[in-house]
Amino acid sequence: MIEDDPFFYWRIATEISVENAAILMVGGDPEETDAVHIGPFPEDYAYEKRTTGHKGFQSALNALTGAILSGEIPVQIRYQPKSDKDSAVCQTLELGSGKNEHHAKFLSFGNGHLRIGVGTLSFKAEPDWAASMIKVSELRGWLQSKGMDQSVFYSSPVSDTRPFMSPDHEHFAPELDLAMTAWEALKDTPIRNKGSKSVIEPWLFANTDKWRGEGKVAKTTIKRIAMVVNWRKAGAPKSGG
């Protein structure tokens, strides 16, 4: 089974980097590399991880990081300062201009802040998306909210169609089929303090094209299916006091 599914281990991971998530979103393999020429001779080359070489990578990364920075997806953003002269532990910050140049050492870096002596200098830093980790469950929930449930995080080349979900089976039940389709699509969606029905019904109404019964699916049928799928019958949990 694993041999038939090259993304198996990515699919079952708990966390992956934001960069790898963007690669997987467009169907790429984070393990792929490109040969890069690094010297004056034809044989002088090295292998680098492929990122922009994956079609759609940059737009996927922009969409994903935009959602992270706007708070749609909870991610602990990591920053990695770079310097040719100093280590990542102790960097040099240059202040001033002209003849009044000043140099200061700082020993801590994080969340866009440099700590220098007793003070803190705030500045805009570029997040390191190769080091910032995202929970796969959160990623699935965000992709689902954008109608992207056909990504590598949901689909598998290994066929595991169950008999009761096959329209060709003599006992095929369209309502059961749609209920199971909804449950599979929403099983990793974080609902936090909401009732599960508030997520299930909107999904069903937005995905009526997945109905495989005769004619159009009725509103009353969707309501009935939502009751079956609902895994939190008591509604949203009450906050403790």
PDB file of C-alpha atoms in Angstrom:
ATOM      1  CA  MET A   1       0.000   0.000   0.000  1.00  0.00           C
ATOM      2  CA  ILE A   2       2.744   2.475   0.955  1.00  0.00           C
ATOM      3  CA  GLU A   3       4.588   1.680  -2.275  1.00  0.00           C
ATOM      4  CA  ASP A   4       1.500   2.836  -4.203  1.00  0.00           C
ATOM      5  CA  ASP A   5       1.181   6.057  -2.189  1.00  0.00           C
ATOM      6  CA  PRO A   6       4.380   8.214  -2.174  1.00  0.00           C
ATOM      7  CA  PHE A   7       2.674  10.774   0.096  1.00  0.00           C
ATOM      8  CA  PHE A   8       1.631   8.263   2.770  1.00  0.00           C
ATOM      9  CA  TYR A   9       4.037   9.496   5.448  1.00  0.00           C
ATOM     10  CA  TRP A  10       3.289  13.155   4.737  1.00  0.00           C
ATOM     11  CA  ARG A  11      -0.408  12.381   5.129  1.00  0.00           C
ATOM     12  CA  ILE A  12      -0.012  10.788   8.564  1.00  0.00           C
ATOM     13  CA  ALA A  13       2.442  13.364   9.947  1.00  0.00           C
ATOM     14  CA  THR A  14       1.320  15.432  12.937  1.00  0.00           C
ATOM     15  CA  GLU A  15       3.219  18.552  11.876  1.00  0.00           C
ATOM     16  CA  ILE A  16       5.036  19.652   8.728  1.00  0.00           C
ATOM     17  CA  SER A  17       6.787  22.868   7.747  1.00  0.00           C
ATOM     18  CA  VAL A  18       4.763  25.598   6.065  1.00  0.00           C
ATOM     19  CA  GLU A  19       7.086  25.390   3.056  1.00  0.00           C
ATOM     20  CA  ASN A  20       6.475  21.645   2.682  1.00  0.00           C
ATOM     21  CA  ALA A  21       2.729  22.202   3.113  1.00  0.00           C
ATOM     22  CA  ALA A  22       2.715  24.603   0.138  1.00  0.00           C
ATOM     23  CA  ILE A  23       4.656  22.091  -1.971  1.00  0.00           C
ATOM     24  CA  LEU A  24       2.213  19.309  -1.111  1.00  0.00           C
ATOM     25  CA  MET A  25      -0.780  21.576  -1.760  1.00  0.00           C
ATOM     26  CA  VAL A  26       0.226  21.835  -5.435  1.00  0.00           C
ATOM     27  CA  GLY A  27       0.943  18.108  -5.712  1.00  0.00           C
ATOM     28  CA  GLY A  28       4.738  18.350  -5.453  1.00  0.00           C
ATOM     29  CA  ASP A  29       7.107  16.137  -3.490  1.00  0.00           C
ATOM     30  CA  PRO A  30       9.133  17.979  -0.790  1.00  0.00           C
ATOM     31  CA  GLU A  31      11.968  15.493  -1.323  1.00  0.00           C
ATOM     32  CA  GLU A  32      12.550  16.537  -4.934  1.00  0.00           C
ATOM     33  CA  THR A  33      15.712  18.500  -5.724  1.00  0.00           C
ATOM     34  CA  ASP A  34      17.140  20.521  -8.614  1.00  0.00           C
ATOM     35  CA  ALA A  35      20.740  20.603  -9.834  1.00  0.00           C
ATOM     36  CA  VAL A  36      22.170  24.123  -9.406  1.00  0.00           C
ATOM     37  CA  HIS A  37      25.398  25.256 -11.076  1.00  0.00           C
ATOM     38  CA  ILE A  38      27.725  26.699  -8.416  1.00  0.00           C
ATOM     39  CA  GLY A  39      31.122  27.105 -10.067  1.00  0.00           C
ATOM     40  CA  PRO A  40      33.020  28.085 -13.205  1.00  0.00           C
ATOM     41  CA  PHE A  41      33.192  24.518 -14.542  1.00  0.00           C
ATOM     42  CA  PRO A  42      30.326  22.484 -16.012  1.00  0.00           C
ATOM     43  CA  GLU A  43      30.719  19.811 -13.351  1.00  0.00           C
ATOM     44  CA  ASP A  44      30.467  22.333 -10.491  1.00  0.00           C
ATOM     45  CA  TYR A  45      26.906  21.902  -9.299  1.00  0.00           C
ATOM     46  CA  ALA A  46      24.967  20.991  -6.179  1.00  0.00           C
ATOM     47  CA  TYR A  47      21.464  19.802  -5.415  1.00  0.00           C
ATOM     48  CA  GLU A  48      18.970  22.172  -3.790  1.00  0.00           C
ATOM     49  CA  LYS A  49      15.455  21.509  -2.566  1.00  0.00           C
ATOM     50  CA  ARG A  50      12.881  22.315  -5.238  1.00  0.00           C
ATOM     51  CA  THR A  51      10.431  25.035  -4.214  1.00  0.00           C
ATOM     52  CA  THR A  52       9.487  27.509  -6.959  1.00  0.00           C
ATOM     53  CA  GLY A  53      10.204  24.719  -9.425  1.00  0.00           C
ATOM     54  CA  HIS A  54       6.842  23.240  -8.455  1.00  0.00           C
ATOM     55  CA  LYS A  55       4.095  24.819 -10.577  1.00  0.00           C
ATOM     56  CA  GLY A  56       1.853  26.929  -8.359  1.00  0.00           C
ATOM     57  CA  PHE A  57       4.177  26.805  -5.326  1.00  0.00           C
ATOM     58  CA  GLN A  58       4.544  30.569  -4.872  1.00  0.00           C
ATOM     59  CA  SER A  59       0.821  31.279  -5.092  1.00  0.00           C
ATOM     60  CA  ALA A  60       0.086  28.396  -2.686  1.00  0.00           C
ATOM     61  CA  LEU A  61       2.723  29.673  -0.247  1.00  0.00           C
ATOM     62  CA  ASN A  62       1.340  33.209  -0.467  1.00  0.00           C
ATOM     63  CA  ALA A  63      -2.210  31.991   0.256  1.00  0.00           C
ATOM     64  CA  LEU A  64      -1.064  29.813   3.151  1.00  0.00           C
ATOM     65  CA  THR A  65       1.231  32.382   4.786  1.00  0.00           C
ATOM     66  CA  GLY A  66      -1.396  35.076   4.328  1.00  0.00           C
ATOM     67  CA  ALA A  67      -3.881  32.927   6.250  1.00  0.00           C
ATOM     68  CA  ILE A  68      -1.291  32.327   8.969  1.00  0.00           C
ATOM     69  CA  LEU A  69      -0.363  35.995   9.364  1.00  0.00           C
ATOM     70  CA  SER A  70      -4.028  37.028   9.450  1.00  0.00           C
ATOM     71  CA  GLY A  71      -4.757  34.533  12.242  1.00  0.00           C
ATOM     72  CA  GLU A  72      -6.855  32.033  10.247  1.00  0.00           C
ATOM     73  CA  ILE A  73      -4.418  29.223  11.032  1.00  0.00           C
ATOM     74  CA  PRO A  74      -2.606  29.010  14.397  1.00  0.00           C
ATOM     75  CA  VAL A  75       1.103  28.532  13.698  1.00  0.00           C
ATOM     76  CA  GLN A  76       4.165  29.230  15.854  1.00  0.00           C
ATOM     77  CA  ILE A  77       6.141  31.349  13.405  1.00  0.00           C
ATOM     78  CA  ARG A  78       9.899  30.939  13.605  1.00  0.00           C
ATOM     79  CA  TYR A  79      12.497  33.434  12.497  1.00  0.00           C
ATOM     80  CA  GLN A  80      16.018  32.585  11.434  1.00  0.00           C
ATOM     81  CA  PRO A  81      18.443  35.549  11.299  1.00  0.00           C
ATOM     82  CA  LYS A  82      21.170  35.204   8.689  1.00  0.00           C
ATOM     83  CA  SER A  83      24.669  36.659   8.743  1.00  0.00           C
ATOM     84  CA  ASP A  84      27.926  35.954   6.925  1.00  0.00           C
ATOM     85  CA  LYS A  85      29.995  37.088   9.911  1.00  0.00           C
ATOM     86  CA  ASP A  86      28.221  35.858  13.013  1.00  0.00           C
ATOM     87  CA  SER A  87      26.482  32.714  14.220  1.00  0.00           C
ATOM     88  CA  ALA A  88      22.722  32.460  14.685  1.00  0.00           C
ATOM     89  CA  VAL A  89      23.290  32.864  18.430  1.00  0.00           C
ATOM     90  CA  CYS A  90      25.092  36.233  18.347  1.00  0.00           C
ATOM     91  CA  GLN A  91      24.525  38.625  15.465  1.00  0.00           C
ATOM     92  CA  THR A  92      25.766  42.158  14.746  1.00  0.00           C
ATOM     93  CA  LEU A  93      23.313  45.009  14.350  1.00  0.00           C
ATOM     94  CA  GLU A  94      24.535  48.231  12.714  1.00  0.00           C
ATOM     95  CA  LEU A  95      22.937  51.489  13.839  1.00  0.00           C
ATOM     96  CA  GLY A  96      23.454  55.107  12.808  1.00  0.00           C
ATOM     97  CA  SER A  97      24.817  56.617   9.612  1.00  0.00           C
ATOM     98  CA  GLY A  98      27.735  58.652   8.338  1.00  0.00           C
ATOM     99  CA  LYS A  99      30.554  59.066  10.846  1.00  0.00           C
ATOM    100  CA  ASN A 100      28.384  58.078  13.793  1.00  0.00           C
ATOM    101  CA  GLU A 101      28.302  54.344  13.167  1.00  0.00           C
ATOM    102  CA  HIS A 102      27.337  52.177  16.119  1.00  0.00           C
ATOM    103  CA  HIS A 103      27.570  48.450  16.532  1.00  0.00           C
ATOM    104  CA  ALA A 104      25.717  46.379  19.097  1.00  0.00           C
ATOM    105  CA  LYS A 105      25.654  42.709  19.931  1.00  0.00           C
ATOM    106  CA  PHE A 106      22.412  40.914  20.708  1.00  0.00           C
ATOM    107  CA  LEU A 107      21.925  37.445  22.083  1.00  0.00           C
ATOM    108  CA  SER A 108      18.225  36.763  21.611  1.00  0.00           C
ATOM    109  CA  PHE A 109      16.035  36.903  18.535  1.00  0.00           C
ATOM    110  CA  GLY A 110      12.380  36.008  18.132  1.00  0.00           C
ATOM    111  CA  ASN A 111       8.979  37.284  17.004  1.00  0.00           C
ATOM    112  CA  GLY A 112      10.597  40.249  15.285  1.00  0.00           C
ATOM    113  CA  HIS A 113      12.454  41.558  18.347  1.00  0.00           C
ATOM    114  CA  LEU A 114      16.132  42.064  19.059  1.00  0.00           C
ATOM    115  CA  ARG A 115      17.122  42.345  22.706  1.00  0.00           C
ATOM    116  CA  ILE A 116      20.116  44.640  23.194  1.00  0.00           C
ATOM    117  CA  GLY A 117      21.328  45.183  26.735  1.00  0.00           C
ATOM    118  CA  VAL A 118      18.387  46.456  28.778  1.00  0.00           C
ATOM    119  CA  GLY A 119      16.324  47.617  25.798  1.00  0.00           C
ATOM    120  CA  THR A 120      14.415  46.045  22.937  1.00  0.00           C
ATOM    121  CA  LEU A 121      14.486  47.169  19.317  1.00  0.00           C
ATOM    122  CA  SER A 122      11.473  46.133  17.255  1.00  0.00           C
ATOM    123  CA  PHE A 123      11.779  45.642  13.508  1.00  0.00           C
ATOM    124  CA  LYS A 124      10.095  43.767  10.680  1.00  0.00           C
ATOM    125  CA  ALA A 125      11.621  40.327  10.155  1.00  0.00           C
ATOM    126  CA  GLU A 126      10.951  37.756   7.455  1.00  0.00           C
ATOM    127  CA  PRO A 127       9.489  34.516   8.875  1.00  0.00           C
ATOM    128  CA  ASP A 128      11.380  31.326   8.115  1.00  0.00           C
ATOM    129  CA  TRP A 129       8.634  29.248   6.523  1.00  0.00           C
ATOM    130  CA  ALA A 130      10.967  26.253   6.170  1.00  0.00           C
ATOM    131  CA  ALA A 131      11.284  26.159   9.978  1.00  0.00           C
ATOM    132  CA  SER A 132       7.760  27.259  10.988  1.00  0.00           C
ATOM    133  CA  MET A 133       5.618  24.182  11.649  1.00  0.00           C
ATOM    134  CA  ILE A 134       1.899  23.742  10.986  1.00  0.00           C
ATOM    135  CA  LYS A 135      -0.344  20.994  12.379  1.00  0.00           C
ATOM    136  CA  VAL A 136      -1.697  18.809   9.587  1.00  0.00           C
ATOM    137  CA  SER A 137      -5.131  18.778  11.262  1.00  0.00           C
ATOM    138  CA  GLU A 138      -5.238  22.597  11.171  1.00  0.00           C
ATOM    139  CA  LEU A 139      -4.088  22.580   7.548  1.00  0.00           C
ATOM    140  CA  ARG A 140      -6.819  20.116   6.578  1.00  0.00           C
ATOM    141  CA  GLY A 141      -9.425  22.262   8.295  1.00  0.00           C
ATOM    142  CA  TRP A 142      -8.278  25.389   6.443  1.00  0.00           C
ATOM    143  CA  LEU A 143      -8.129  23.576   3.088  1.00  0.00           C
ATOM    144  CA  GLN A 144     -11.632  22.221   3.711  1.00  0.00           C
ATOM    145  CA  SER A 145     -12.931  25.724   4.448  1.00  0.00           C
ATOM    146  CA  LYS A 146     -11.569  26.805   1.047  1.00  0.00           C
ATOM    147  CA  GLY A 147     -13.202  23.885  -0.768  1.00  0.00           C
ATOM    148  CA  MET A 148      -9.862  22.168  -1.393  1.00  0.00           C
ATOM    149  CA  ASP A 149     -10.720  18.681  -0.129  1.00  0.00           C
ATOM    150  CA  GLN A 150      -9.184  17.096  -3.234  1.00  0.00           C
ATOM    151  CA  SER A 151      -5.596  17.875  -2.205  1.00  0.00           C
ATOM    152  CA  VAL A 152      -2.968  15.273  -1.341  1.00  0.00           C
ATOM    153  CA  PHE A 153      -4.019  15.569   2.317  1.00  0.00           C
ATOM    154  CA  TYR A 154      -7.374  13.985   1.500  1.00  0.00           C
ATOM    155  CA  SER A 155      -6.938  11.855  -1.602  1.00  0.00           C
ATOM    156  CA  SER A 156      -4.989   8.627  -1.924  1.00  0.00           C
ATOM    157  CA  PRO A 157      -4.133   6.617  -5.043  1.00  0.00           C
ATOM    158  CA  VAL A 158      -4.878   3.466  -3.069  1.00  0.00           C
ATOM    159  CA  SER A 159      -8.477   2.461  -3.610  1.00  0.00           C
ATOM    160  CA  ASP A 160     -10.362   1.829  -0.385  1.00  0.00           C
ATOM    161  CA  THR A 161     -13.935   2.303  -1.602  1.00  0.00           C
ATOM    162  CA  ARG A 162     -16.261   0.509   0.772  1.00  0.00           C
ATOM    163  CA  PRO A 163     -19.230  -1.440  -0.609  1.00  0.00           C
ATOM    164  CA  PHE A 164     -21.871   0.794   0.996  1.00  0.00           C
ATOM    165  CA  MET A 165     -20.381   3.818  -0.836  1.00  0.00           C
ATOM    166  CA  SER A 166     -20.586   2.181  -4.260  1.00  0.00           C
ATOM    167  CA  PRO A 167     -23.620   3.279  -6.338  1.00  0.00           C
ATOM    168  CA  ASP A 168     -23.403  -0.070  -8.127  1.00  0.00           C
ATOM    169  CA  HIS A 169     -24.155  -2.030  -4.960  1.00  0.00           C
ATOM    170  CA  GLU A 170     -27.756  -3.299  -4.753  1.00  0.00           C
ATOM    171  CA  HIS A 171     -28.033  -1.938  -1.185  1.00  0.00           C
ATOM    172  CA  PHE A 172     -26.589   1.516  -1.964  1.00  0.00           C
ATOM    173  CA  ALA A 173     -28.202   4.177   0.281  1.00  0.00           C
ATOM    174  CA  PRO A 174     -27.611   7.756  -0.953  1.00  0.00           C
ATOM    175  CA  GLU A 175     -28.221   9.339   2.470  1.00  0.00           C
ATOM    176  CA  LEU A 176     -25.718   7.021   4.155  1.00  0.00           C
ATOM    177  CA  ASP A 177     -23.258   7.701   1.344  1.00  0.00           C
ATOM    178  CA  LEU A 178     -23.495  11.501   1.760  1.00  0.00           C
ATOM    179  CA  ALA A 179     -23.363  11.211   5.552  1.00  0.00           C
ATOM    180  CA  MET A 180     -20.123   9.240   5.376  1.00  0.00           C
ATOM    181  CA  THR A 181     -18.692  11.614   2.753  1.00  0.00           C
ATOM    182  CA  ALA A 182     -19.411  14.572   5.059  1.00  0.00           C
ATOM    183  CA  TRP A 183     -17.931  12.819   8.084  1.00  0.00           C
ATOM    184  CA  GLU A 184     -14.747  11.919   6.193  1.00  0.00           C
ATOM    185  CA  ALA A 185     -14.381  15.485   4.921  1.00  0.00           C
ATOM    186  CA  LEU A 186     -14.881  17.046   8.356  1.00  0.00           C
ATOM    187  CA  LYS A 187     -13.210  14.515  10.652  1.00  0.00           C
ATOM    188  CA  ASP A 188     -10.078  16.661  11.063  1.00  0.00           C
ATOM    189  CA  THR A 189     -11.801  20.048  11.074  1.00  0.00           C
ATOM    190  CA  PRO A 190     -11.140  21.875  14.370  1.00  0.00           C
ATOM    191  CA  ILE A 191     -14.426  23.245  15.754  1.00  0.00           C
ATOM    192  CA  ARG A 192     -13.094  24.369  19.157  1.00  0.00           C
ATOM    193  CA  ASN A 193     -16.026  25.814  21.131  1.00  0.00           C
ATOM    194  CA  LYS A 194     -18.625  25.550  18.387  1.00  0.00           C
ATOM    195  CA  GLY A 195     -21.267  22.868  18.027  1.00  0.00           C
ATOM    196  CA  SER A 196     -20.425  20.318  15.336  1.00  0.00           C
ATOM    197  CA  LYS A 197     -23.771  20.930  13.601  1.00  0.00           C
ATOM    198  CA  SER A 198     -22.664  24.495  12.817  1.00  0.00           C
ATOM    199  CA  VAL A 199     -19.919  22.988  10.653  1.00  0.00           C
ATOM    200  CA  ILE A 200     -21.781  19.996   9.232  1.00  0.00           C
ATOM    201  CA  GLU A 201     -24.869  21.721   7.802  1.00  0.00           C
ATOM    202  CA  PRO A 202     -22.954  24.475   5.933  1.00  0.00           C
ATOM    203  CA  TRP A 203     -20.682  21.815   4.427  1.00  0.00           C
ATOM    204  CA  LEU A 204     -23.665  19.756   3.246  1.00  0.00           C
ATOM    205  CA  PHE A 205     -25.404  22.763   1.681  1.00  0.00           C
ATOM    206  CA  ALA A 206     -22.138  23.800  -0.017  1.00  0.00           C
ATOM    207  CA  ASN A 207     -21.476  20.313  -1.377  1.00  0.00           C
ATOM    208  CA  THR A 208     -24.809  19.196  -2.797  1.00  0.00           C
ATOM    209  CA  ASP A 209     -22.890  18.072  -5.902  1.00  0.00           C
ATOM    210  CA  LYS A 210     -21.702  15.092  -3.847  1.00  0.00           C
ATOM    211  CA  TRP A 211     -25.295  13.805  -3.579  1.00  0.00           C
ATOM    212  CA  ARG A 212     -25.544  10.605  -5.598  1.00  0.00           C
ATOM    213  CA  GLY A 213     -29.222   9.932  -5.149  1.00  0.00           C
ATOM    214  CA  GLU A 214     -31.999  10.582  -7.664  1.00  0.00           C
ATOM    215  CA  GLY A 215     -32.783  14.207  -8.446  1.00  0.00           C
ATOM    216  CA  LYS A 216     -31.675  17.113  -6.294  1.00  0.00           C
ATOM    217  CA  VAL A 217     -31.096  16.581  -2.605  1.00  0.00           C
ATOM    218  CA  ALA A 218     -33.911  18.148  -0.561  1.00  0.00           C
ATOM    219  CA  LYS A 219     -33.355  20.559   2.315  1.00  0.00           C
ATOM    220  CA  THR A 220     -35.149  18.206   4.690  1.00  0.00           C
ATOM    221  CA  THR A 221     -32.828  15.393   3.591  1.00  0.00           C
ATOM    222  CA  ILE A 222     -29.758  17.524   4.343  1.00  0.00           C
ATOM    223  CA  LYS A 223     -31.160  18.336   7.792  1.00  0.00           C
ATOM    224  CA  ARG A 224     -31.725  14.638   8.443  1.00  0.00           C
ATOM    225  CA  ILE A 225     -28.215  13.709   7.285  1.00  0.00           C
ATOM    226  CA  ALA A 226     -26.723  16.458   9.471  1.00  0.00           C
ATOM    227  CA  MET A 227     -28.441  14.914  12.512  1.00  0.00           C
ATOM    228  CA  VAL A 228     -26.852  11.549  11.708  1.00  0.00           C
ATOM    229  CA  VAL A 229     -23.347  12.998  11.172  1.00  0.00           C
ATOM    230  CA  ASN A 230     -23.532  15.259  14.234  1.00  0.00           C
ATOM    231  CA  TRP A 231     -20.949  13.956  16.722  1.00  0.00           C
ATOM    232  CA  ARG A 232     -21.638  16.567  19.405  1.00  0.00           C
ATOM    233  CA  LYS A 233     -25.345  16.127  20.093  1.00  0.00           C
ATOM    234  CA  ALA A 234     -25.282  18.377  23.155  1.00  0.00           C
ATOM    235  CA  GLY A 235     -24.081  21.370  21.110  1.00  0.00           C
ATOM    236  CA  ALA A 236     -21.113  23.611  21.881  1.00  0.00           C
ATOM    237  CA  PRO A 237     -19.449  22.962  25.252  1.00  0.00           C
ATOM    238  CA  LYS A 238     -20.157  25.519  27.950  1.00  0.00           C
ATOM    239  CA  SER A 239     -17.190  27.469  29.234  1.00  0.00           C
ATOM    240  CA  GLY A 240     -16.362  26.671  32.822  1.00  0.00           C
ATOM    241  CA  GLY A 241     -16.491  29.341  35.491  1.00  0.00           C
TER     242      GLY A 241
END
